[in-house]
């Protein structure tokens, strides 16, 4: 079965006539969702890749493109700032993502919250999906949702330019950031991933924190010894465990990119006596290359291993929601403008009704609950 969305990188833009309708429909869906589930319930659903993808499909965005994240999240953010529903969003794509801390401070002020925990969380989830979990995707989109009660959710996306694919990371009120912290991850599953935030990586995290307390020079020498193996000769002093195939392991690391230490980051870790993995990930200068280098040293010198399992999830398929109004790229059919406008009018009327009248509409879901779309109409856009 295909994943929820393969998320190939797509260019282009949303035409003005469609964007105008998307904004209206997005606002109405958000109003109804908050009325039905509350702000926390809305955040929980945004962090569910099936619900988020269904939302994307209902408003008419491509069902299988990288834009299903960036456009839909952007529409939601815009609607939440225009409508006071008790929840707002910060960040966005590219340069907008770097404005997240300041926007979070503004939101926290509106809701009388301390902004610092959320600014830290924003930095930490970005570090996890860039450094602690490495699958060849570089983050370029980060949206942080925060409600008046202090509940939060994050949707961020990375791209692999060589493969022309994207991957979406979902977070919701995580209690831990270092042991299976994601609500879900959507994209194509890879054969392996450097996963240092798996529950299987507890020993790895503990050993790494011990190792970085040593002098950076010692770690650098160990790394140089390992690089020597890659060049075809073995150093005189080398503590390789017998059960490790160093050649295949080196190739695995090399497939993720270079492995070079940032000496300053290691010096910071030693000076600050960092004793937990969250603080380690937040060190200034700690990037994917440095963690790869440290992981290689841990595996081949200390015989301590991270997880190599890709945590991509495989949820149910919400493609049937594309039949609401059609898709921007004509899948499963071109946008039906009259149907789109009729849906907006219906929901505008529904929003103005009393709660008991809205309850009657829930019965409509019984009609489509077991309906299955023709498989042949689900084609790449």
Tab-separated table of C-alpha atoms in Angstrom:
chain	number	residue	atom	x	y	z
A	1	UNK	CA	0.000	0.000	0.000
A	2	UNK	CA	1.229	3.488	-0.812
A	3	UNK	CA	2.003	5.819	2.056
A	4	UNK	CA	-0.324	8.731	2.896
A	5	UNK	CA	1.681	10.943	0.548
A	6	UNK	CA	5.060	10.305	-1.066
A	7	UNK	CA	5.760	14.077	-0.935
A	8	UNK	CA	7.855	14.632	-4.078
A	9	UNK	CA	9.281	18.146	-4.365
A	10	UNK	CA	6.937	20.243	-6.503
A	11	UNK	CA	7.387	23.780	-7.748
A	12	UNK	CA	4.681	26.110	-9.025
A	13	UNK	CA	2.137	28.138	-7.095
A	14	UNK	CA	-1.530	28.171	-6.117
A	15	UNK	CA	-3.571	30.326	-8.524
A	16	UNK	CA	-5.295	33.321	-6.935
A	17	UNK	CA	-8.832	32.035	-7.614
A	18	UNK	CA	-8.041	28.810	-5.738
A	19	UNK	CA	-6.053	30.452	-2.912
A	20	UNK	CA	-9.021	32.714	-2.170
A	21	UNK	CA	-11.309	29.709	-1.777
A	22	UNK	CA	-8.712	27.773	0.237
A	23	UNK	CA	-8.472	30.597	2.784
A	24	UNK	CA	-12.242	30.674	3.265
A	25	UNK	CA	-12.588	26.919	3.621
A	26	UNK	CA	-9.563	26.659	5.930
A	27	UNK	CA	-11.050	29.259	8.279
A	28	UNK	CA	-14.409	27.468	8.422
A	29	UNK	CA	-12.892	24.039	9.073
A	30	UNK	CA	-10.752	25.461	11.891
A	31	UNK	CA	-13.745	27.170	13.527
A	32	UNK	CA	-15.769	23.958	13.459
A	33	UNK	CA	-12.830	21.869	14.680
A	34	UNK	CA	-12.216	24.131	17.693
A	35	UNK	CA	-15.917	24.174	18.531
A	36	UNK	CA	-16.026	20.380	18.346
A	37	UNK	CA	-12.694	19.394	19.924
A	38	UNK	CA	-11.277	22.503	21.638
A	39	UNK	CA	-7.880	24.008	20.899
A	40	UNK	CA	-5.949	21.042	22.299
A	41	UNK	CA	-8.040	18.695	20.167
A	42	UNK	CA	-7.244	20.769	17.085
A	43	UNK	CA	-3.507	20.623	17.815
A	44	UNK	CA	-3.666	16.886	18.352
A	45	UNK	CA	-5.337	16.478	14.968
A	46	UNK	CA	-2.873	18.743	13.163
A	47	UNK	CA	-0.107	16.507	14.513
A	48	UNK	CA	-1.851	13.461	13.027
A	49	UNK	CA	-0.575	12.996	9.418
A	50	UNK	CA	-3.883	11.426	8.320
A	51	UNK	CA	-6.006	14.310	9.611
A	52	UNK	CA	-3.558	16.921	8.320
A	53	UNK	CA	-3.397	15.259	4.903
A	54	UNK	CA	-7.200	14.969	4.807
A	55	UNK	CA	-7.398	18.707	5.581
A	56	UNK	CA	-4.986	19.352	2.718
A	57	UNK	CA	-7.048	17.191	0.362
A	58	UNK	CA	-10.349	18.813	1.327
A	59	UNK	CA	-9.128	22.339	0.489
A	60	UNK	CA	-7.981	21.149	-2.949
A	61	UNK	CA	-4.178	21.097	-2.632
A	62	UNK	CA	-2.152	18.391	-4.450
A	63	UNK	CA	-2.488	15.150	-2.492
A	64	UNK	CA	1.123	14.008	-2.931
A	65	UNK	CA	3.393	17.042	-3.118
A	66	UNK	CA	5.780	18.852	-0.775
A	67	UNK	CA	3.353	21.767	-1.089
A	68	UNK	CA	0.720	19.798	0.802
A	69	UNK	CA	2.723	20.733	3.892
A	70	UNK	CA	3.895	24.263	3.141
A	71	UNK	CA	0.694	25.582	1.542
A	72	UNK	CA	-1.744	23.956	3.970
A	73	UNK	CA	0.255	24.950	7.067
A	74	UNK	CA	0.540	28.482	5.671
A	75	UNK	CA	-3.215	28.695	5.115
A	76	UNK	CA	-3.838	27.471	8.664
A	77	UNK	CA	-1.389	29.957	10.163
A	78	UNK	CA	-2.973	32.837	8.263
A	79	UNK	CA	-6.491	31.835	9.361
A	80	UNK	CA	-5.480	31.478	13.019
A	81	UNK	CA	-4.065	35.013	13.055
A	82	UNK	CA	-7.168	36.445	11.371
A	83	UNK	CA	-9.625	34.592	13.622
A	84	UNK	CA	-9.278	34.508	17.424
A	85	UNK	CA	-9.801	30.838	18.222
A	86	UNK	CA	-7.458	30.536	21.187
A	87	UNK	CA	-4.591	29.116	19.130
A	88	UNK	CA	-2.014	30.708	16.822
A	89	UNK	CA	0.970	29.654	14.726
A	90	UNK	CA	4.557	30.842	14.246
A	91	UNK	CA	7.139	30.155	11.550
A	92	UNK	CA	6.736	28.891	8.029
A	93	UNK	CA	8.857	28.107	4.990
A	94	UNK	CA	12.452	29.274	4.494
A	95	UNK	CA	13.094	32.717	5.978
A	96	UNK	CA	9.744	32.631	7.804
A	97	UNK	CA	10.934	29.660	9.859
A	98	UNK	CA	13.742	31.788	11.291
A	99	UNK	CA	11.151	34.256	12.613
A	100	UNK	CA	9.635	31.549	14.836
A	101	UNK	CA	11.239	32.673	18.152
A	102	UNK	CA	10.026	36.258	17.845
A	103	UNK	CA	6.564	35.203	16.738
A	104	UNK	CA	6.331	32.755	19.644
A	105	UNK	CA	7.158	35.608	22.025
A	106	UNK	CA	4.289	37.614	20.515
A	107	UNK	CA	1.865	34.707	20.873
A	108	UNK	CA	2.989	34.030	24.448
A	109	UNK	CA	2.378	37.685	25.304
A	110	UNK	CA	-1.157	37.503	23.858
A	111	UNK	CA	-1.930	34.375	25.907
A	112	UNK	CA	0.058	35.480	28.995
A	113	UNK	CA	2.485	32.561	28.791
A	114	UNK	CA	6.214	32.358	29.464
A	115	UNK	CA	7.733	32.230	25.940
A	116	UNK	CA	11.086	30.660	26.837
A	117	UNK	CA	9.962	26.990	27.120
A	118	UNK	CA	8.345	27.196	23.689
A	119	UNK	CA	11.316	28.947	22.060
A	120	UNK	CA	13.533	26.189	23.484
A	121	UNK	CA	11.127	23.501	22.256
A	122	UNK	CA	11.136	25.041	18.783
A	123	UNK	CA	14.949	24.908	18.659
A	124	UNK	CA	15.043	21.399	20.082
A	125	UNK	CA	12.583	19.751	17.681
A	126	UNK	CA	14.472	21.330	14.780
A	127	UNK	CA	17.771	19.953	16.148
A	128	UNK	CA	16.266	16.490	16.607
A	129	UNK	CA	15.033	16.296	13.013
A	130	UNK	CA	18.251	17.731	11.594
A	131	UNK	CA	20.937	16.230	13.830
A	132	UNK	CA	19.638	13.487	16.134
A	133	UNK	CA	17.605	11.767	13.399
A	134	UNK	CA	19.442	11.722	10.064
A	135	UNK	CA	17.782	10.407	6.915
A	136	UNK	CA	19.243	12.720	4.272
A	137	UNK	CA	16.586	15.445	4.621
A	138	UNK	CA	17.426	19.102	5.300
A	139	UNK	CA	14.751	21.093	7.150
A	140	UNK	CA	13.315	24.086	5.298
A	141	UNK	CA	9.858	24.431	6.850
A	142	UNK	CA	8.918	24.768	10.530
A	143	UNK	CA	5.511	25.814	11.918
A	144	UNK	CA	4.876	25.933	15.665
A	145	UNK	CA	1.251	25.940	16.921
A	146	UNK	CA	0.559	27.217	20.449
A	147	UNK	CA	-2.782	27.551	22.232
A	148	UNK	CA	-3.873	29.722	25.155
A	149	UNK	CA	-3.516	26.777	27.572
A	150	UNK	CA	0.126	26.181	26.632
A	151	UNK	CA	-0.447	23.101	24.468
A	152	UNK	CA	1.712	22.935	21.366
A	153	UNK	CA	2.258	21.087	18.106
A	154	UNK	CA	4.922	21.346	15.424
A	155	UNK	CA	4.815	20.433	11.748
A	156	UNK	CA	8.142	20.659	9.970
A	157	UNK	CA	9.413	19.362	6.670
A	158	UNK	CA	12.781	18.469	5.207
A	159	UNK	CA	13.900	17.962	1.619
A	160	UNK	CA	16.322	15.606	-0.083
A	161	UNK	CA	17.311	17.514	-3.219
A	162	UNK	CA	19.176	14.591	-4.771
A	163	UNK	CA	16.095	12.348	-4.556
A	164	UNK	CA	13.633	15.224	-5.135
A	165	UNK	CA	11.581	14.097	-2.144
A	166	UNK	CA	10.317	15.658	1.102
A	167	UNK	CA	9.570	14.267	4.549
A	168	UNK	CA	7.141	15.683	7.131
A	169	UNK	CA	7.683	15.505	10.902
A	170	UNK	CA	4.737	15.823	13.323
A	171	UNK	CA	5.087	16.712	17.032
A	172	UNK	CA	2.519	17.126	19.813
A	173	UNK	CA	3.088	18.054	23.492
A	174	UNK	CA	6.117	15.740	23.689
A	175	UNK	CA	7.090	14.740	27.232
A	176	UNK	CA	10.526	13.642	26.049
A	177	UNK	CA	12.542	14.860	23.079
A	178	UNK	CA	15.119	12.085	23.090
A	179	UNK	CA	13.230	8.758	23.210
A	180	UNK	CA	10.784	8.128	20.322
A	181	UNK	CA	9.497	11.721	20.611
A	182	UNK	CA	7.530	12.131	17.358
A	183	UNK	CA	3.776	11.875	17.047
A	184	UNK	CA	4.376	10.684	13.475
A	185	UNK	CA	6.677	11.001	10.458
A	186	UNK	CA	5.308	10.962	6.927
A	187	UNK	CA	7.281	10.131	3.787
A	188	UNK	CA	9.016	7.258	2.043
A	189	UNK	CA	10.621	4.739	4.370
A	190	UNK	CA	14.384	4.346	3.913
A	191	UNK	CA	16.437	1.196	4.335
A	192	UNK	CA	18.209	2.744	7.308
A	193	UNK	CA	18.450	6.012	9.239
A	194	UNK	CA	20.850	7.260	11.896
A	195	UNK	CA	18.324	7.378	14.729
A	196	UNK	CA	19.837	8.490	18.034
A	197	UNK	CA	16.430	9.282	19.608
A	198	UNK	CA	15.060	5.756	19.503
A	199	UNK	CA	14.391	3.960	22.777
A	200	UNK	CA	16.981	1.486	21.513
A	201	UNK	CA	19.587	4.283	21.732
A	202	UNK	CA	19.533	4.787	25.522
A	203	UNK	CA	22.981	3.251	26.019
A	204	UNK	CA	24.286	5.181	23.009
A	205	UNK	CA	23.141	8.512	24.499
A	206	UNK	CA	24.669	7.712	27.904
A	207	UNK	CA	28.006	6.656	26.406
A	208	UNK	CA	28.150	9.669	24.084
A	209	UNK	CA	27.709	12.039	27.034
A	210	UNK	CA	30.589	10.278	28.785
A	211	UNK	CA	32.809	10.412	25.686
A	212	UNK	CA	32.327	14.148	25.052
A	213	UNK	CA	33.690	14.860	28.533
A	214	UNK	CA	37.079	13.720	27.242
A	215	UNK	CA	39.503	16.123	25.582
A	216	UNK	CA	38.468	16.883	21.972
A	217	UNK	CA	41.981	15.995	20.798
A	218	UNK	CA	41.560	12.379	21.916
A	219	UNK	CA	38.265	12.054	20.027
A	220	UNK	CA	39.856	13.635	16.943
A	221	UNK	CA	42.696	11.092	17.006
A	222	UNK	CA	40.224	8.221	17.229
A	223	UNK	CA	38.302	9.639	14.276
A	224	UNK	CA	41.484	9.967	12.211
A	225	UNK	CA	42.260	6.313	12.921
A	226	UNK	CA	38.847	5.363	11.583
A	227	UNK	CA	39.327	7.508	8.482
A	228	UNK	CA	42.587	5.653	7.903
A	229	UNK	CA	40.623	2.412	7.616
A	230	UNK	CA	38.511	3.959	4.878
A	231	UNK	CA	41.716	4.723	2.937
A	232	UNK	CA	42.700	1.064	2.972
A	233	UNK	CA	45.146	0.627	5.817
A	234	UNK	CA	44.789	-0.124	9.513
A	235	UNK	CA	46.483	1.935	12.253
A	236	UNK	CA	48.697	0.227	14.840
A	237	UNK	CA	46.292	0.999	17.689
A	238	UNK	CA	42.682	0.204	16.916
A	239	UNK	CA	40.041	-1.193	19.245
A	240	UNK	CA	37.556	-2.548	16.714
A	241	UNK	CA	35.030	-5.044	18.128
A	242	UNK	CA	35.302	-8.339	16.295
A	243	UNK	CA	31.637	-8.506	15.348
A	244	UNK	CA	31.599	-5.173	13.464
A	245	UNK	CA	32.069	-4.961	9.683
A	246	UNK	CA	33.816	-1.599	9.591
A	247	UNK	CA	33.789	-1.248	5.791
A	248	UNK	CA	30.014	-1.549	5.416
A	249	UNK	CA	29.499	0.651	8.463
A	250	UNK	CA	31.770	3.354	7.049
A	251	UNK	CA	29.872	3.234	3.763
A	252	UNK	CA	26.599	3.628	5.643
A	253	UNK	CA	27.857	6.776	7.379
A	254	UNK	CA	29.362	8.136	4.178
A	255	UNK	CA	25.975	7.780	2.457
A	256	UNK	CA	24.610	10.325	4.956
A	257	UNK	CA	27.394	12.829	4.273
A	258	UNK	CA	30.761	13.891	5.676
A	259	UNK	CA	31.753	13.137	9.259
A	260	UNK	CA	33.878	15.925	10.684
A	261	UNK	CA	34.040	17.143	14.262
A	262	UNK	CA	33.289	20.716	15.310
A	263	UNK	CA	35.964	21.120	17.968
A	264	UNK	CA	34.290	24.200	19.492
A	265	UNK	CA	31.046	22.291	20.060
A	266	UNK	CA	32.987	19.550	21.867
A	267	UNK	CA	34.816	22.132	23.959
A	268	UNK	CA	31.461	23.689	24.925
A	269	UNK	CA	30.151	20.267	25.944
A	270	UNK	CA	33.192	19.659	28.139
A	271	UNK	CA	33.222	23.137	29.680
A	272	UNK	CA	29.498	23.034	30.472
A	273	UNK	CA	29.660	19.433	31.741
A	274	UNK	CA	26.602	18.610	29.648
A	275	UNK	CA	24.884	15.655	31.300
A	276	UNK	CA	21.689	15.131	29.317
A	277	UNK	CA	21.066	14.523	25.627
A	278	UNK	CA	18.650	17.436	25.167
A	279	UNK	CA	21.236	19.966	26.297
A	280	UNK	CA	23.852	18.265	24.156
A	281	UNK	CA	21.687	18.620	21.025
A	282	UNK	CA	21.182	22.323	21.750
A	283	UNK	CA	24.931	23.015	21.841
A	284	UNK	CA	25.937	25.831	19.506
A	285	UNK	CA	27.790	24.450	16.507
A	286	UNK	CA	26.562	20.880	16.871
A	287	UNK	CA	25.507	19.784	13.402
A	288	UNK	CA	24.801	16.525	11.560
A	289	UNK	CA	28.445	16.060	10.537
A	290	UNK	CA	29.732	16.232	14.117
A	291	UNK	CA	27.138	13.769	15.416
A	292	UNK	CA	27.942	11.376	12.567
A	293	UNK	CA	31.613	11.549	13.522
A	294	UNK	CA	30.878	10.894	17.188
A	295	UNK	CA	28.514	8.047	16.315
A	296	UNK	CA	31.161	6.433	14.139
A	297	UNK	CA	33.663	6.605	16.998
A	298	UNK	CA	31.118	5.121	19.419
A	299	UNK	CA	30.308	2.239	17.097
A	300	UNK	CA	33.799	1.240	16.019
A	301	UNK	CA	35.823	2.115	19.111
A	302	UNK	CA	33.415	1.660	22.013
A	303	UNK	CA	31.056	-0.922	20.466
A	304	UNK	CA	27.990	1.167	21.360
A	305	UNK	CA	25.375	1.584	18.645
A	306	UNK	CA	22.539	3.988	17.805
A	307	UNK	CA	19.391	2.667	16.182
A	308	UNK	CA	19.414	2.412	12.376
A	309	UNK	CA	15.639	1.975	12.052
A	310	UNK	CA	13.739	4.597	10.078
A	311	UNK	CA	10.771	5.712	12.253
A	312	UNK	CA	8.500	6.635	9.322
A	313	UNK	CA	4.900	5.694	10.117
A	314	UNK	CA	2.381	4.094	7.746
A	315	UNK	CA	-1.068	5.457	8.648
A	316	UNK	CA	-4.356	4.885	6.769
A	317	UNK	CA	-4.898	6.601	3.427
A	318	UNK	CA	-7.042	9.798	3.367
A	319	UNK	CA	-7.034	10.119	-0.434
A	320	UNK	CA	-10.854	9.930	-0.523
A	321	UNK	CA	-10.973	13.503	0.812
A	322	UNK	CA	-9.633	14.755	-2.531
A	323	UNK	CA	-13.134	14.044	-3.878
A	324	UNK	CA	-14.542	16.960	-1.856
A	325	UNK	CA	-13.706	19.617	-4.468
A	326	UNK	CA	-10.983	18.022	-6.652
A	327	UNK	CA	-7.256	18.727	-6.758
A	328	UNK	CA	-5.114	21.662	-7.891
A	329	UNK	CA	-3.235	19.420	-10.315
A	330	UNK	CA	-6.441	17.777	-11.599
A	331	UNK	CA	-6.234	14.624	-9.461
A	332	UNK	CA	-8.657	12.912	-9.083
A	333	UNK	CA	-10.393	15.624	-11.168
A	334	UNK	CA	-9.972	19.384	-11.764
A	335	UNK	CA	-11.198	21.739	-9.032
A	336	UNK	CA	-14.976	21.939	-9.222
A	337	UNK	CA	-15.519	25.671	-8.614
A	338	UNK	CA	-19.329	25.517	-8.198
A	339	UNK	CA	-19.005	22.629	-5.726
A	340	UNK	CA	-16.241	24.498	-3.854
A	341	UNK	CA	-18.370	27.646	-3.533
A	342	UNK	CA	-21.395	25.603	-2.475
A	343	UNK	CA	-19.342	23.867	0.224
A	344	UNK	CA	-18.106	27.219	1.562
A	345	UNK	CA	-21.677	28.586	1.642
A	346	UNK	CA	-22.921	25.485	3.444
A	347	UNK	CA	-20.188	25.653	6.091
A	348	UNK	CA	-20.671	29.404	6.589
A	349	UNK	CA	-24.317	28.690	7.368
A	350	UNK	CA	-23.342	25.759	9.588
A	351	UNK	CA	-20.965	27.929	11.641
A	352	UNK	CA	-23.828	30.303	12.453
A	353	UNK	CA	-26.153	27.528	13.680
A	354	UNK	CA	-26.804	26.352	17.234
A	355	UNK	CA	-24.773	23.400	18.542
A	356	UNK	CA	-27.739	21.002	18.501
A	357	UNK	CA	-28.321	21.732	14.820
A	358	UNK	CA	-24.663	21.071	14.017
A	359	UNK	CA	-24.907	17.683	15.685
A	360	UNK	CA	-27.263	16.541	12.937
A	361	UNK	CA	-24.533	17.035	10.340
A	362	UNK	CA	-22.385	14.349	11.985
A	363	UNK	CA	-24.722	11.741	10.508
A	364	UNK	CA	-23.446	12.692	7.064
A	365	UNK	CA	-20.161	10.956	7.854
A	366	UNK	CA	-21.952	7.605	7.936
A	367	UNK	CA	-22.534	7.920	4.182
A	368	UNK	CA	-18.839	7.991	3.290
A	369	UNK	CA	-17.353	6.046	6.211
A	370	UNK	CA	-16.973	2.795	4.292
A	371	UNK	CA	-16.696	4.261	0.795
A	372	UNK	CA	-13.545	3.328	-1.069
A	373	UNK	CA	-12.243	5.381	-3.948
A	374	UNK	CA	-11.332	3.762	-7.290
A	375	UNK	CA	-7.632	2.844	-6.922
A	376	UNK	CA	-6.946	3.743	-10.560
A	377	UNK	CA	-7.790	7.396	-9.890
A	378	UNK	CA	-5.042	7.749	-7.288
A	379	UNK	CA	-2.196	8.784	-9.518
A	380	UNK	CA	0.897	10.961	-8.973
A	381	UNK	CA	0.376	14.663	-9.616
